[in-house]
């Protein structure tokens, strides 16, 4: 039985900026590859701030579009035959934070991956900038895509961009970490694709909007949901599929780790959100949502506990990422409305979004400052951090500020996010998640205080003298950390507006 | 039983077989082969869906066929990257498995 | 049971048996050979499913180029892999077997539950095809309805090539990819490498040109071109270009760049990104396909050739 014919429809009003958000990083990527190693850093560094402008343009368009957001039919072909792009508040916020963090990482990376000096072949420079721009394009597509196979291509592009970043230094340890990451990511993508084929086989479309109306609770849909979620959880490194993340993120160069931890894992998480909130709304049930929340709680507690036991700073920060990802998955049980059997776009979702945004800012700052610490002291052993406060106060301050947002102290974005999640937990009577959130905050505070204590102590008599590092290198991480810390202040006011828009959009989307 | 159902079952079997190979085989080259088998099984399921969607004078739904072609190319790129990483790991002295000869295990803090 | 069904059953069982052997056998090289055989059987399966374009692509890329890649790797890793004796314990393997069988069974049950006549996009594709000027519906989907996927897939290809190149040792960046096991002394191979490429070039171009209306297309044509070039490289009759060469870089981005340029022009001319004005649709699609075929052929061959290595000292 054929679906209604797809007539070639005209594009929606506006929406050109959605195309720009994906096309611009691709253009920059192609220019970097064709232009060669000498121009790679300059091309990349110039392209990134333009991305911030595009993201702001998208946000303004979304604000004008009202409930339901913006839709764009690529090629003028309407789904189900064609591919659609869609932007709402969630997508606009993620586009903006991606552009900001990528710009910060790019600026910070100009020191290590700038134009190659005479005699240097320039391999690392080209590889870094091509990967950064490729990841950026893939992330924007992940946030804007509305077609499941299009999102599969986005996920693959993201993987192929992220993996070479892990092993840029060419050592056996990072190569092994990169291979482990690649295998987890590939298995994740193929499980996702398996789910997609079941959905197409049952409903004849891969467009998320059309699926939302067509999907019924039946075995094919259940299997597809389970497979796609499992695959995406592997890519997001949710406990217990987190094994690949710590060695990969700790082994990459600092600017790359910032992008990997702050942004790349959020791409697959965003698709999980879209899947359960929009494409398969009728499939959500209490048990499945509690399971996702349980895995999230496991991530928070296990990740934080392991972070406490680390002896190297970069590994501690990587395990902190494992833990913070867990908070994102608390959105599912907290947003589940038992009376309607669907996920509601309300306080919990706003909390999850704010957690994603503030974690991105704080974690990027944290990895970049950890990198500076390692360069200054010549190592990143936590026990040997003594004397850092005197050697590089700005770097330590950045690290501490980023920590403030991770722990969730006011007025940071992390605090606002946890506050929203806690209120959702209280409102729905799921007090056990509140306990987990509080415990997570305490454990996070513990490992951060541990680092600060060592950093504020006196240096060992045998420790090498700290190496000088240019002061401008603290600028990018400090700016990101300050954004994270004050996101709660600036964020909560327009955020309530955003929240109402999110709620209105949800009501508009579900007739 | 129609032919497409038969191939659908074969596709499911291939997915299971490939996943078994991925999980139990320590050698990375064999894991890569197993991953290709899983991908091939998934593509076969797309092909089954395409054949069942025959209509309007065509022998199969062209959309899943196009998706499979794209998927085959992407899977090849993935295999190329994985093989290059593996060969480089071998050259750098890291062996051909993911076993931790080189450093601490992922969850154990290094000594 | 009709004859067709028996044939399909045997074909499927043979493919499954080859795949099982490929997973179970101890020697890695044999496993790859088994995988190549499996790929060719799969091409036959695709023919049975009446998907000729996919059969061509599977035989060329899925079995041919992937097999070449894996064979080279298996040859280089043979000794190292033979030394790996650690295997998961019997209980672990049993648990894994149980879990995978369960998953396969659940998947099979789900497949059985899918409708025999699902809602499909065939009618929609057929009715929209004349607007693209193409006669091959699969190419219509690839180059028009879902052109965005195809464009992004080119970007994926180019990015994966840069990723492979980035694995070169620092000094190797100035060198060129050296193909694994060049058989420069093989007389038969050198003969084939001299006679086949001109024919292959013509055939590849024909596949691309014909793909507008018949089975075929830019991907399949590109694979033939890549195979011809690899043949020349393997016979030692030519060398891969150094990865820093300007023409190589431009050729590598020419495909996606042209595609993107036409797409952006479509925003002004035809009203949407990647939309084609109906009168010129076929011409535009061919205009995109030529550089696309060049890029894909180049990238596919270079992905097999691997990262560049340091030029040997004179």
Short mmCIF file of N, CA and C in Angstrom, two decimals, chain A residues 188-305:
data_model
loop_
_atom_site.label_atom_id
_atom_site.label_comp_id
_atom_site.label_asym_id
_atom_site.label_seq_id
_atom_site.Cartn_x
_atom_site.Cartn_y
_atom_site.Cartn_z
N UNK A 188 27.89 0.77 17.25
CA UNK A 188 26.76 1.64 17.55
C UNK A 188 26.02 2.07 16.29
N UNK A 189 26.76 2.49 15.26
CA UNK A 189 26.09 2.94 14.03
C UNK A 189 25.33 1.80 13.38
N UNK A 190 25.91 0.59 13.38
CA UNK A 190 25.25 -0.48 12.65
C UNK A 190 23.99 -0.93 13.39
N UNK A 191 24.01 -0.88 14.73
CA UNK A 191 22.78 -1.18 15.47
C UNK A 191 21.72 -0.12 15.18
N UNK A 192 22.15 1.14 15.13
CA UNK A 192 21.23 2.22 14.80
C UNK A 192 20.61 1.97 13.41
N UNK A 193 21.46 1.61 12.45
CA UNK A 193 20.96 1.37 11.09
C UNK A 193 19.99 0.20 11.06
N UNK A 194 20.27 -0.83 11.86
CA UNK A 194 19.38 -1.99 11.94
C UNK A 194 18.00 -1.56 12.43
N UNK A 195 17.97 -0.69 13.43
CA UNK A 195 16.68 -0.17 13.88
C UNK A 195 15.98 0.61 12.79
N UNK A 196 16.76 1.39 12.05
CA UNK A 196 16.15 2.21 11.00
C UNK A 196 15.52 1.34 9.93
N UNK A 197 16.16 0.21 9.58
CA UNK A 197 15.59 -0.61 8.52
C UNK A 197 14.29 -1.26 9.00
N UNK A 198 14.22 -1.61 10.29
CA UNK A 198 12.97 -2.16 10.80
C UNK A 198 11.85 -1.12 10.73
N UNK A 199 12.18 0.12 11.05
CA UNK A 199 11.16 1.17 10.99
C UNK A 199 10.70 1.39 9.55
N UNK A 200 11.66 1.43 8.61
CA UNK A 200 11.26 1.62 7.22
C UNK A 200 10.43 0.44 6.74
N UNK A 201 10.83 -0.76 7.15
CA UNK A 201 10.10 -1.94 6.72
C UNK A 201 8.67 -1.97 7.23
N UNK A 202 8.45 -1.35 8.38
CA UNK A 202 7.10 -1.37 8.94
C UNK A 202 6.27 -0.17 8.51
N UNK A 203 6.91 1.00 8.34
CA UNK A 203 6.13 2.21 8.13
C UNK A 203 6.44 2.94 6.84
N UNK A 204 7.47 2.54 6.13
CA UNK A 204 7.72 3.13 4.82
C UNK A 204 8.24 4.53 4.81
N UNK A 205 8.78 5.00 5.92
CA UNK A 205 9.34 6.34 5.93
C UNK A 205 10.44 6.41 6.97
N UNK A 206 11.39 7.33 6.78
CA UNK A 206 12.43 7.54 7.78
C UNK A 206 12.38 8.95 8.33
N UNK A 207 11.33 9.70 7.98
CA UNK A 207 11.21 11.07 8.47
C UNK A 207 10.62 11.04 9.87
N UNK A 208 11.25 11.76 10.79
CA UNK A 208 10.82 11.66 12.18
C UNK A 208 9.42 12.20 12.40
N UNK A 209 9.08 13.25 11.65
CA UNK A 209 7.74 13.80 11.81
C UNK A 209 6.68 12.82 11.35
N UNK A 210 6.91 12.16 10.19
CA UNK A 210 5.92 11.21 9.69
C UNK A 210 5.88 9.96 10.56
N UNK A 211 7.02 9.54 11.07
CA UNK A 211 7.06 8.37 11.95
C UNK A 211 6.23 8.62 13.19
N UNK A 212 6.29 9.87 13.69
CA UNK A 212 5.56 10.16 14.93
C UNK A 212 4.07 9.85 14.77
N UNK A 213 3.53 10.08 13.56
CA UNK A 213 2.11 9.79 13.38
C UNK A 213 1.86 8.33 13.03
N UNK A 214 2.88 7.65 12.47
CA UNK A 214 2.63 6.30 11.96
C UNK A 214 2.96 5.19 12.95
N UNK A 215 3.90 5.45 13.88
CA UNK A 215 4.41 4.37 14.72
C UNK A 215 3.34 3.91 15.72
N UNK A 216 3.18 2.57 15.81
CA UNK A 216 2.29 1.99 16.80
C UNK A 216 3.11 1.07 17.69
N UNK A 217 2.65 0.82 18.90
CA UNK A 217 3.41 -0.09 19.78
C UNK A 217 3.27 -1.53 19.28
N UNK A 218 4.25 -1.98 18.49
CA UNK A 218 4.24 -3.34 17.99
C UNK A 218 5.67 -3.84 17.96
N UNK A 219 5.88 -5.16 17.77
CA UNK A 219 7.23 -5.70 17.91
C UNK A 219 8.28 -4.98 17.06
N UNK A 220 7.95 -4.67 15.79
CA UNK A 220 8.96 -4.03 14.95
C UNK A 220 9.41 -2.71 15.55
N UNK A 221 8.45 -1.92 16.05
CA UNK A 221 8.81 -0.62 16.61
C UNK A 221 9.61 -0.79 17.90
N UNK A 222 9.21 -1.74 18.73
CA UNK A 222 9.94 -1.99 19.97
C UNK A 222 11.38 -2.39 19.67
N UNK A 223 11.53 -3.34 18.74
CA UNK A 223 12.88 -3.80 18.42
C UNK A 223 13.72 -2.64 17.88
N UNK A 224 13.11 -1.85 16.99
CA UNK A 224 13.85 -0.73 16.41
C UNK A 224 14.28 0.24 17.50
N UNK A 225 13.35 0.58 18.40
CA UNK A 225 13.68 1.53 19.46
C UNK A 225 14.82 1.02 20.32
N UNK A 226 14.74 -0.28 20.67
CA UNK A 226 15.78 -0.85 21.53
C UNK A 226 17.14 -0.83 20.83
N UNK A 227 17.16 -1.25 19.56
CA UNK A 227 18.42 -1.32 18.83
C UNK A 227 19.03 0.06 18.64
N UNK A 228 18.20 1.01 18.23
CA UNK A 228 18.74 2.35 17.97
C UNK A 228 19.24 2.97 19.26
N UNK A 229 18.49 2.80 20.33
CA UNK A 229 18.93 3.38 21.60
C UNK A 229 20.24 2.73 22.05
N UNK A 230 20.32 1.39 21.93
CA UNK A 230 21.55 0.72 22.36
C UNK A 230 22.74 1.23 21.56
N UNK A 231 22.56 1.36 20.25
CA UNK A 231 23.66 1.85 19.42
C UNK A 231 24.07 3.25 19.81
N UNK A 232 23.10 4.11 20.04
CA UNK A 232 23.42 5.50 20.40
C UNK A 232 24.03 5.58 21.80
N UNK A 233 23.62 4.70 22.70
CA UNK A 233 24.23 4.71 24.03
C UNK A 233 25.71 4.34 23.96
N UNK A 234 26.04 3.41 23.03
CA UNK A 234 27.45 3.06 22.88
C UNK A 234 28.24 4.26 22.40
N UNK A 235 27.65 5.03 21.50
CA UNK A 235 28.37 6.20 20.97
C UNK A 235 28.43 7.33 21.98
N UNK A 236 27.46 7.39 22.90
CA UNK A 236 27.47 8.44 23.90
C UNK A 236 28.26 8.02 25.14
N UNK A 237 28.74 6.78 25.15
CA UNK A 237 29.54 6.28 26.26
C UNK A 237 28.77 6.29 27.57
N UNK A 238 27.48 5.89 27.51
CA UNK A 238 26.75 5.78 28.76
C UNK A 238 27.14 4.46 29.43
N UNK A 239 27.34 4.52 30.75
CA UNK A 239 27.61 3.32 31.53
C UNK A 239 26.58 2.27 31.17
N UNK A 240 26.90 1.00 30.96
CA UNK A 240 28.23 0.39 31.04
C UNK A 240 29.00 0.32 29.73
N UNK A 241 28.61 1.14 28.76
CA UNK A 241 29.31 1.11 27.47
C UNK A 241 30.32 2.25 27.38
N UNK A 242 30.90 2.62 28.53
CA UNK A 242 31.75 3.81 28.59
C UNK A 242 33.23 3.48 28.44
N UNK A 243 33.57 2.18 28.29
CA UNK A 243 34.98 1.79 28.42
C UNK A 243 35.90 2.49 27.45
N UNK A 244 35.38 2.90 26.30
CA UNK A 244 36.27 3.48 25.30
C UNK A 244 36.64 4.92 25.62
N UNK A 245 35.80 5.60 26.40
CA UNK A 245 35.95 7.05 26.52
C UNK A 245 37.19 7.52 27.27
N UNK A 246 37.47 7.02 28.49
CA UNK A 246 38.60 7.61 29.22
C UNK A 246 39.94 7.56 28.48
N UNK A 247 40.37 6.39 27.96
CA UNK A 247 41.67 6.44 27.28
C UNK A 247 41.64 7.32 26.03
N UNK A 248 40.49 7.35 25.32
CA UNK A 248 40.44 8.14 24.09
C UNK A 248 40.50 9.63 24.40
N UNK A 249 39.69 10.09 25.35
CA UNK A 249 39.65 11.52 25.62
C UNK A 249 40.89 11.98 26.36
N UNK A 250 41.49 11.10 27.17
CA UNK A 250 42.68 11.52 27.89
C UNK A 250 43.90 11.52 26.98
N UNK A 251 43.89 10.68 25.94
CA UNK A 251 45.06 10.58 25.08
C UNK A 251 45.12 11.62 23.97
N UNK A 252 44.00 12.26 23.69
CA UNK A 252 43.99 13.24 22.60
C UNK A 252 44.67 14.53 23.05
N UNK A 253 45.12 15.35 22.08
CA UNK A 253 45.65 16.66 22.46
C UNK A 253 44.56 17.50 23.15
N UNK A 254 44.92 18.43 24.03
CA UNK A 254 43.92 19.13 24.85
C UNK A 254 42.79 19.78 24.07
N UNK A 255 43.10 20.47 22.99
CA UNK A 255 42.01 21.11 22.25
C UNK A 255 41.08 20.07 21.67
N UNK A 256 41.65 18.93 21.23
CA UNK A 256 40.82 17.86 20.69
C UNK A 256 39.98 17.22 21.78
N UNK A 257 40.58 16.99 22.97
CA UNK A 257 39.80 16.42 24.07
C UNK A 257 38.63 17.31 24.41
N UNK A 258 38.87 18.63 24.35
CA UNK A 258 37.79 19.56 24.65
C UNK A 258 36.62 19.33 23.71
N UNK A 259 36.92 19.22 22.41
CA UNK A 259 35.85 19.03 21.44
C UNK A 259 35.19 17.66 21.62
N UNK A 260 36.00 16.64 21.89
CA UNK A 260 35.45 15.29 22.02
C UNK A 260 34.50 15.18 23.20
N UNK A 261 34.95 15.69 24.37
CA UNK A 261 34.13 15.53 25.56
C UNK A 261 32.94 16.49 25.58
N UNK A 262 33.19 17.70 25.07
CA UNK A 262 32.15 18.71 25.20
C UNK A 262 31.06 18.54 24.15
N UNK A 263 31.47 18.16 22.94
CA UNK A 263 30.53 18.24 21.83
C UNK A 263 30.19 16.91 21.18
N UNK A 264 31.23 16.10 20.90
CA UNK A 264 30.99 14.92 20.06
C UNK A 264 30.00 13.96 20.72
N UNK A 265 30.14 13.75 22.05
CA UNK A 265 29.21 12.81 22.69
C UNK A 265 27.81 13.39 22.75
N UNK A 266 27.67 14.72 22.65
CA UNK A 266 26.34 15.32 22.73
C UNK A 266 25.56 15.08 21.43
N UNK A 267 26.30 14.85 20.32
CA UNK A 267 25.62 14.62 19.04
C UNK A 267 24.72 13.39 19.11
N UNK A 268 25.30 12.26 19.54
CA UNK A 268 24.49 11.05 19.60
C UNK A 268 23.43 11.15 20.70
N UNK A 269 23.74 11.86 21.80
CA UNK A 269 22.74 12.02 22.84
C UNK A 269 21.53 12.78 22.30
N UNK A 270 21.80 13.84 21.49
CA UNK A 270 20.72 14.63 20.94
C UNK A 270 19.79 13.76 20.10
N UNK A 271 20.38 12.81 19.36
CA UNK A 271 19.55 11.95 18.52
C UNK A 271 18.71 11.01 19.39
N UNK A 272 19.24 10.55 20.51
CA UNK A 272 18.43 9.73 21.42
C UNK A 272 17.24 10.54 21.90
N UNK A 273 17.50 11.81 22.27
CA UNK A 273 16.41 12.69 22.72
C UNK A 273 15.34 12.79 21.64
N UNK A 274 15.80 13.12 20.44
CA UNK A 274 14.85 13.31 19.33
C UNK A 274 14.03 12.04 19.12
N UNK A 275 14.71 10.90 19.20
CA UNK A 275 14.05 9.63 18.94
C UNK A 275 12.89 9.41 19.91
N UNK A 276 13.15 9.57 21.21
CA UNK A 276 12.13 9.26 22.20
C UNK A 276 11.11 10.37 22.38
N UNK A 277 11.55 11.63 22.21
CA UNK A 277 10.61 12.72 22.40
C UNK A 277 9.74 12.95 21.18
N UNK A 278 10.31 12.67 19.99
CA UNK A 278 9.56 13.06 18.80
C UNK A 278 9.25 11.95 17.81
N UNK A 279 10.23 11.12 17.48
CA UNK A 279 9.98 10.15 16.42
C UNK A 279 9.12 8.99 16.90
N UNK A 280 9.34 8.53 18.14
CA UNK A 280 8.63 7.37 18.66
C UNK A 280 7.91 7.73 19.95
N UNK A 281 7.10 8.78 19.96
CA UNK A 281 6.57 9.25 21.25
C UNK A 281 5.69 8.23 21.94
N UNK A 282 4.93 7.47 21.16
CA UNK A 282 3.99 6.57 21.81
C UNK A 282 4.65 5.34 22.43
N UNK A 283 5.95 5.13 22.17
CA UNK A 283 6.58 3.91 22.67
C UNK A 283 7.13 4.07 24.08
N UNK A 284 7.24 5.31 24.54
CA UNK A 284 7.84 5.50 25.86
C UNK A 284 6.98 4.82 26.91
N UNK A 285 7.62 4.07 27.77
CA UNK A 285 6.87 3.53 28.92
C UNK A 285 7.72 3.67 30.17
N UNK A 286 7.08 3.51 31.31
CA UNK A 286 7.75 3.82 32.57
C UNK A 286 8.99 2.96 32.75
N UNK A 287 8.88 1.66 32.43
CA UNK A 287 10.01 0.75 32.69
C UNK A 287 11.23 1.15 31.87
N UNK A 288 11.02 1.41 30.57
CA UNK A 288 12.16 1.76 29.71
C UNK A 288 12.80 3.05 30.19
N UNK A 289 12.00 4.04 30.56
CA UNK A 289 12.54 5.32 30.99
C UNK A 289 13.30 5.18 32.29
N UNK A 290 12.76 4.37 33.21
CA UNK A 290 13.48 4.16 34.46
C UNK A 290 14.80 3.44 34.21
N UNK A 291 14.80 2.53 33.22
CA UNK A 291 16.06 1.84 32.90
C UNK A 291 17.11 2.82 32.42
N UNK A 292 16.70 3.74 31.52
CA UNK A 292 17.65 4.75 31.05
C UNK A 292 18.15 5.59 32.23
N UNK A 293 17.23 5.95 33.12
CA UNK A 293 17.64 6.72 34.28
C UNK A 293 18.59 5.94 35.18
N UNK A 294 18.33 4.64 35.29
CA UNK A 294 19.19 3.79 36.12
C UNK A 294 20.60 3.75 35.56
N UNK A 295 20.70 3.61 34.23
CA UNK A 295 22.03 3.61 33.62
C UNK A 295 22.70 4.97 33.84
N UNK A 296 21.91 6.04 33.74
CA UNK A 296 22.46 7.36 33.99
C UNK A 296 22.98 7.48 35.42
N UNK A 297 22.18 6.96 36.38
CA UNK A 297 22.62 7.02 37.77
C UNK A 297 23.90 6.22 37.95
N UNK A 298 23.96 5.05 37.28
CA UNK A 298 25.17 4.24 37.34
C UNK A 298 26.37 5.02 36.83
N UNK A 299 26.15 5.75 35.74
CA UNK A 299 27.25 6.54 35.18
C UNK A 299 27.71 7.60 36.17
N UNK A 300 26.74 8.29 36.78
CA UNK A 300 27.09 9.37 37.71
C UNK A 300 27.91 8.82 38.86
N UNK A 301 27.42 7.74 39.48
CA UNK A 301 28.09 7.25 40.69
C UNK A 301 29.40 6.55 40.36
N UNK A 302 29.36 5.66 39.34
CA UNK A 302 30.56 4.91 38.99
C UNK A 302 31.64 5.84 38.43
N UNK A 303 31.22 6.74 37.53
CA UNK A 303 32.19 7.66 36.92
C UNK A 303 32.84 8.55 37.96
N UNK A 304 32.03 9.09 38.87
CA UNK A 304 32.61 9.97 39.90
C UNK A 304 33.51 9.19 40.83
N UNK A 305 33.10 7.96 41.18
CA UNK A 305 33.93 7.16 42.08
C UNK A 305 35.28 6.86 41.45
#
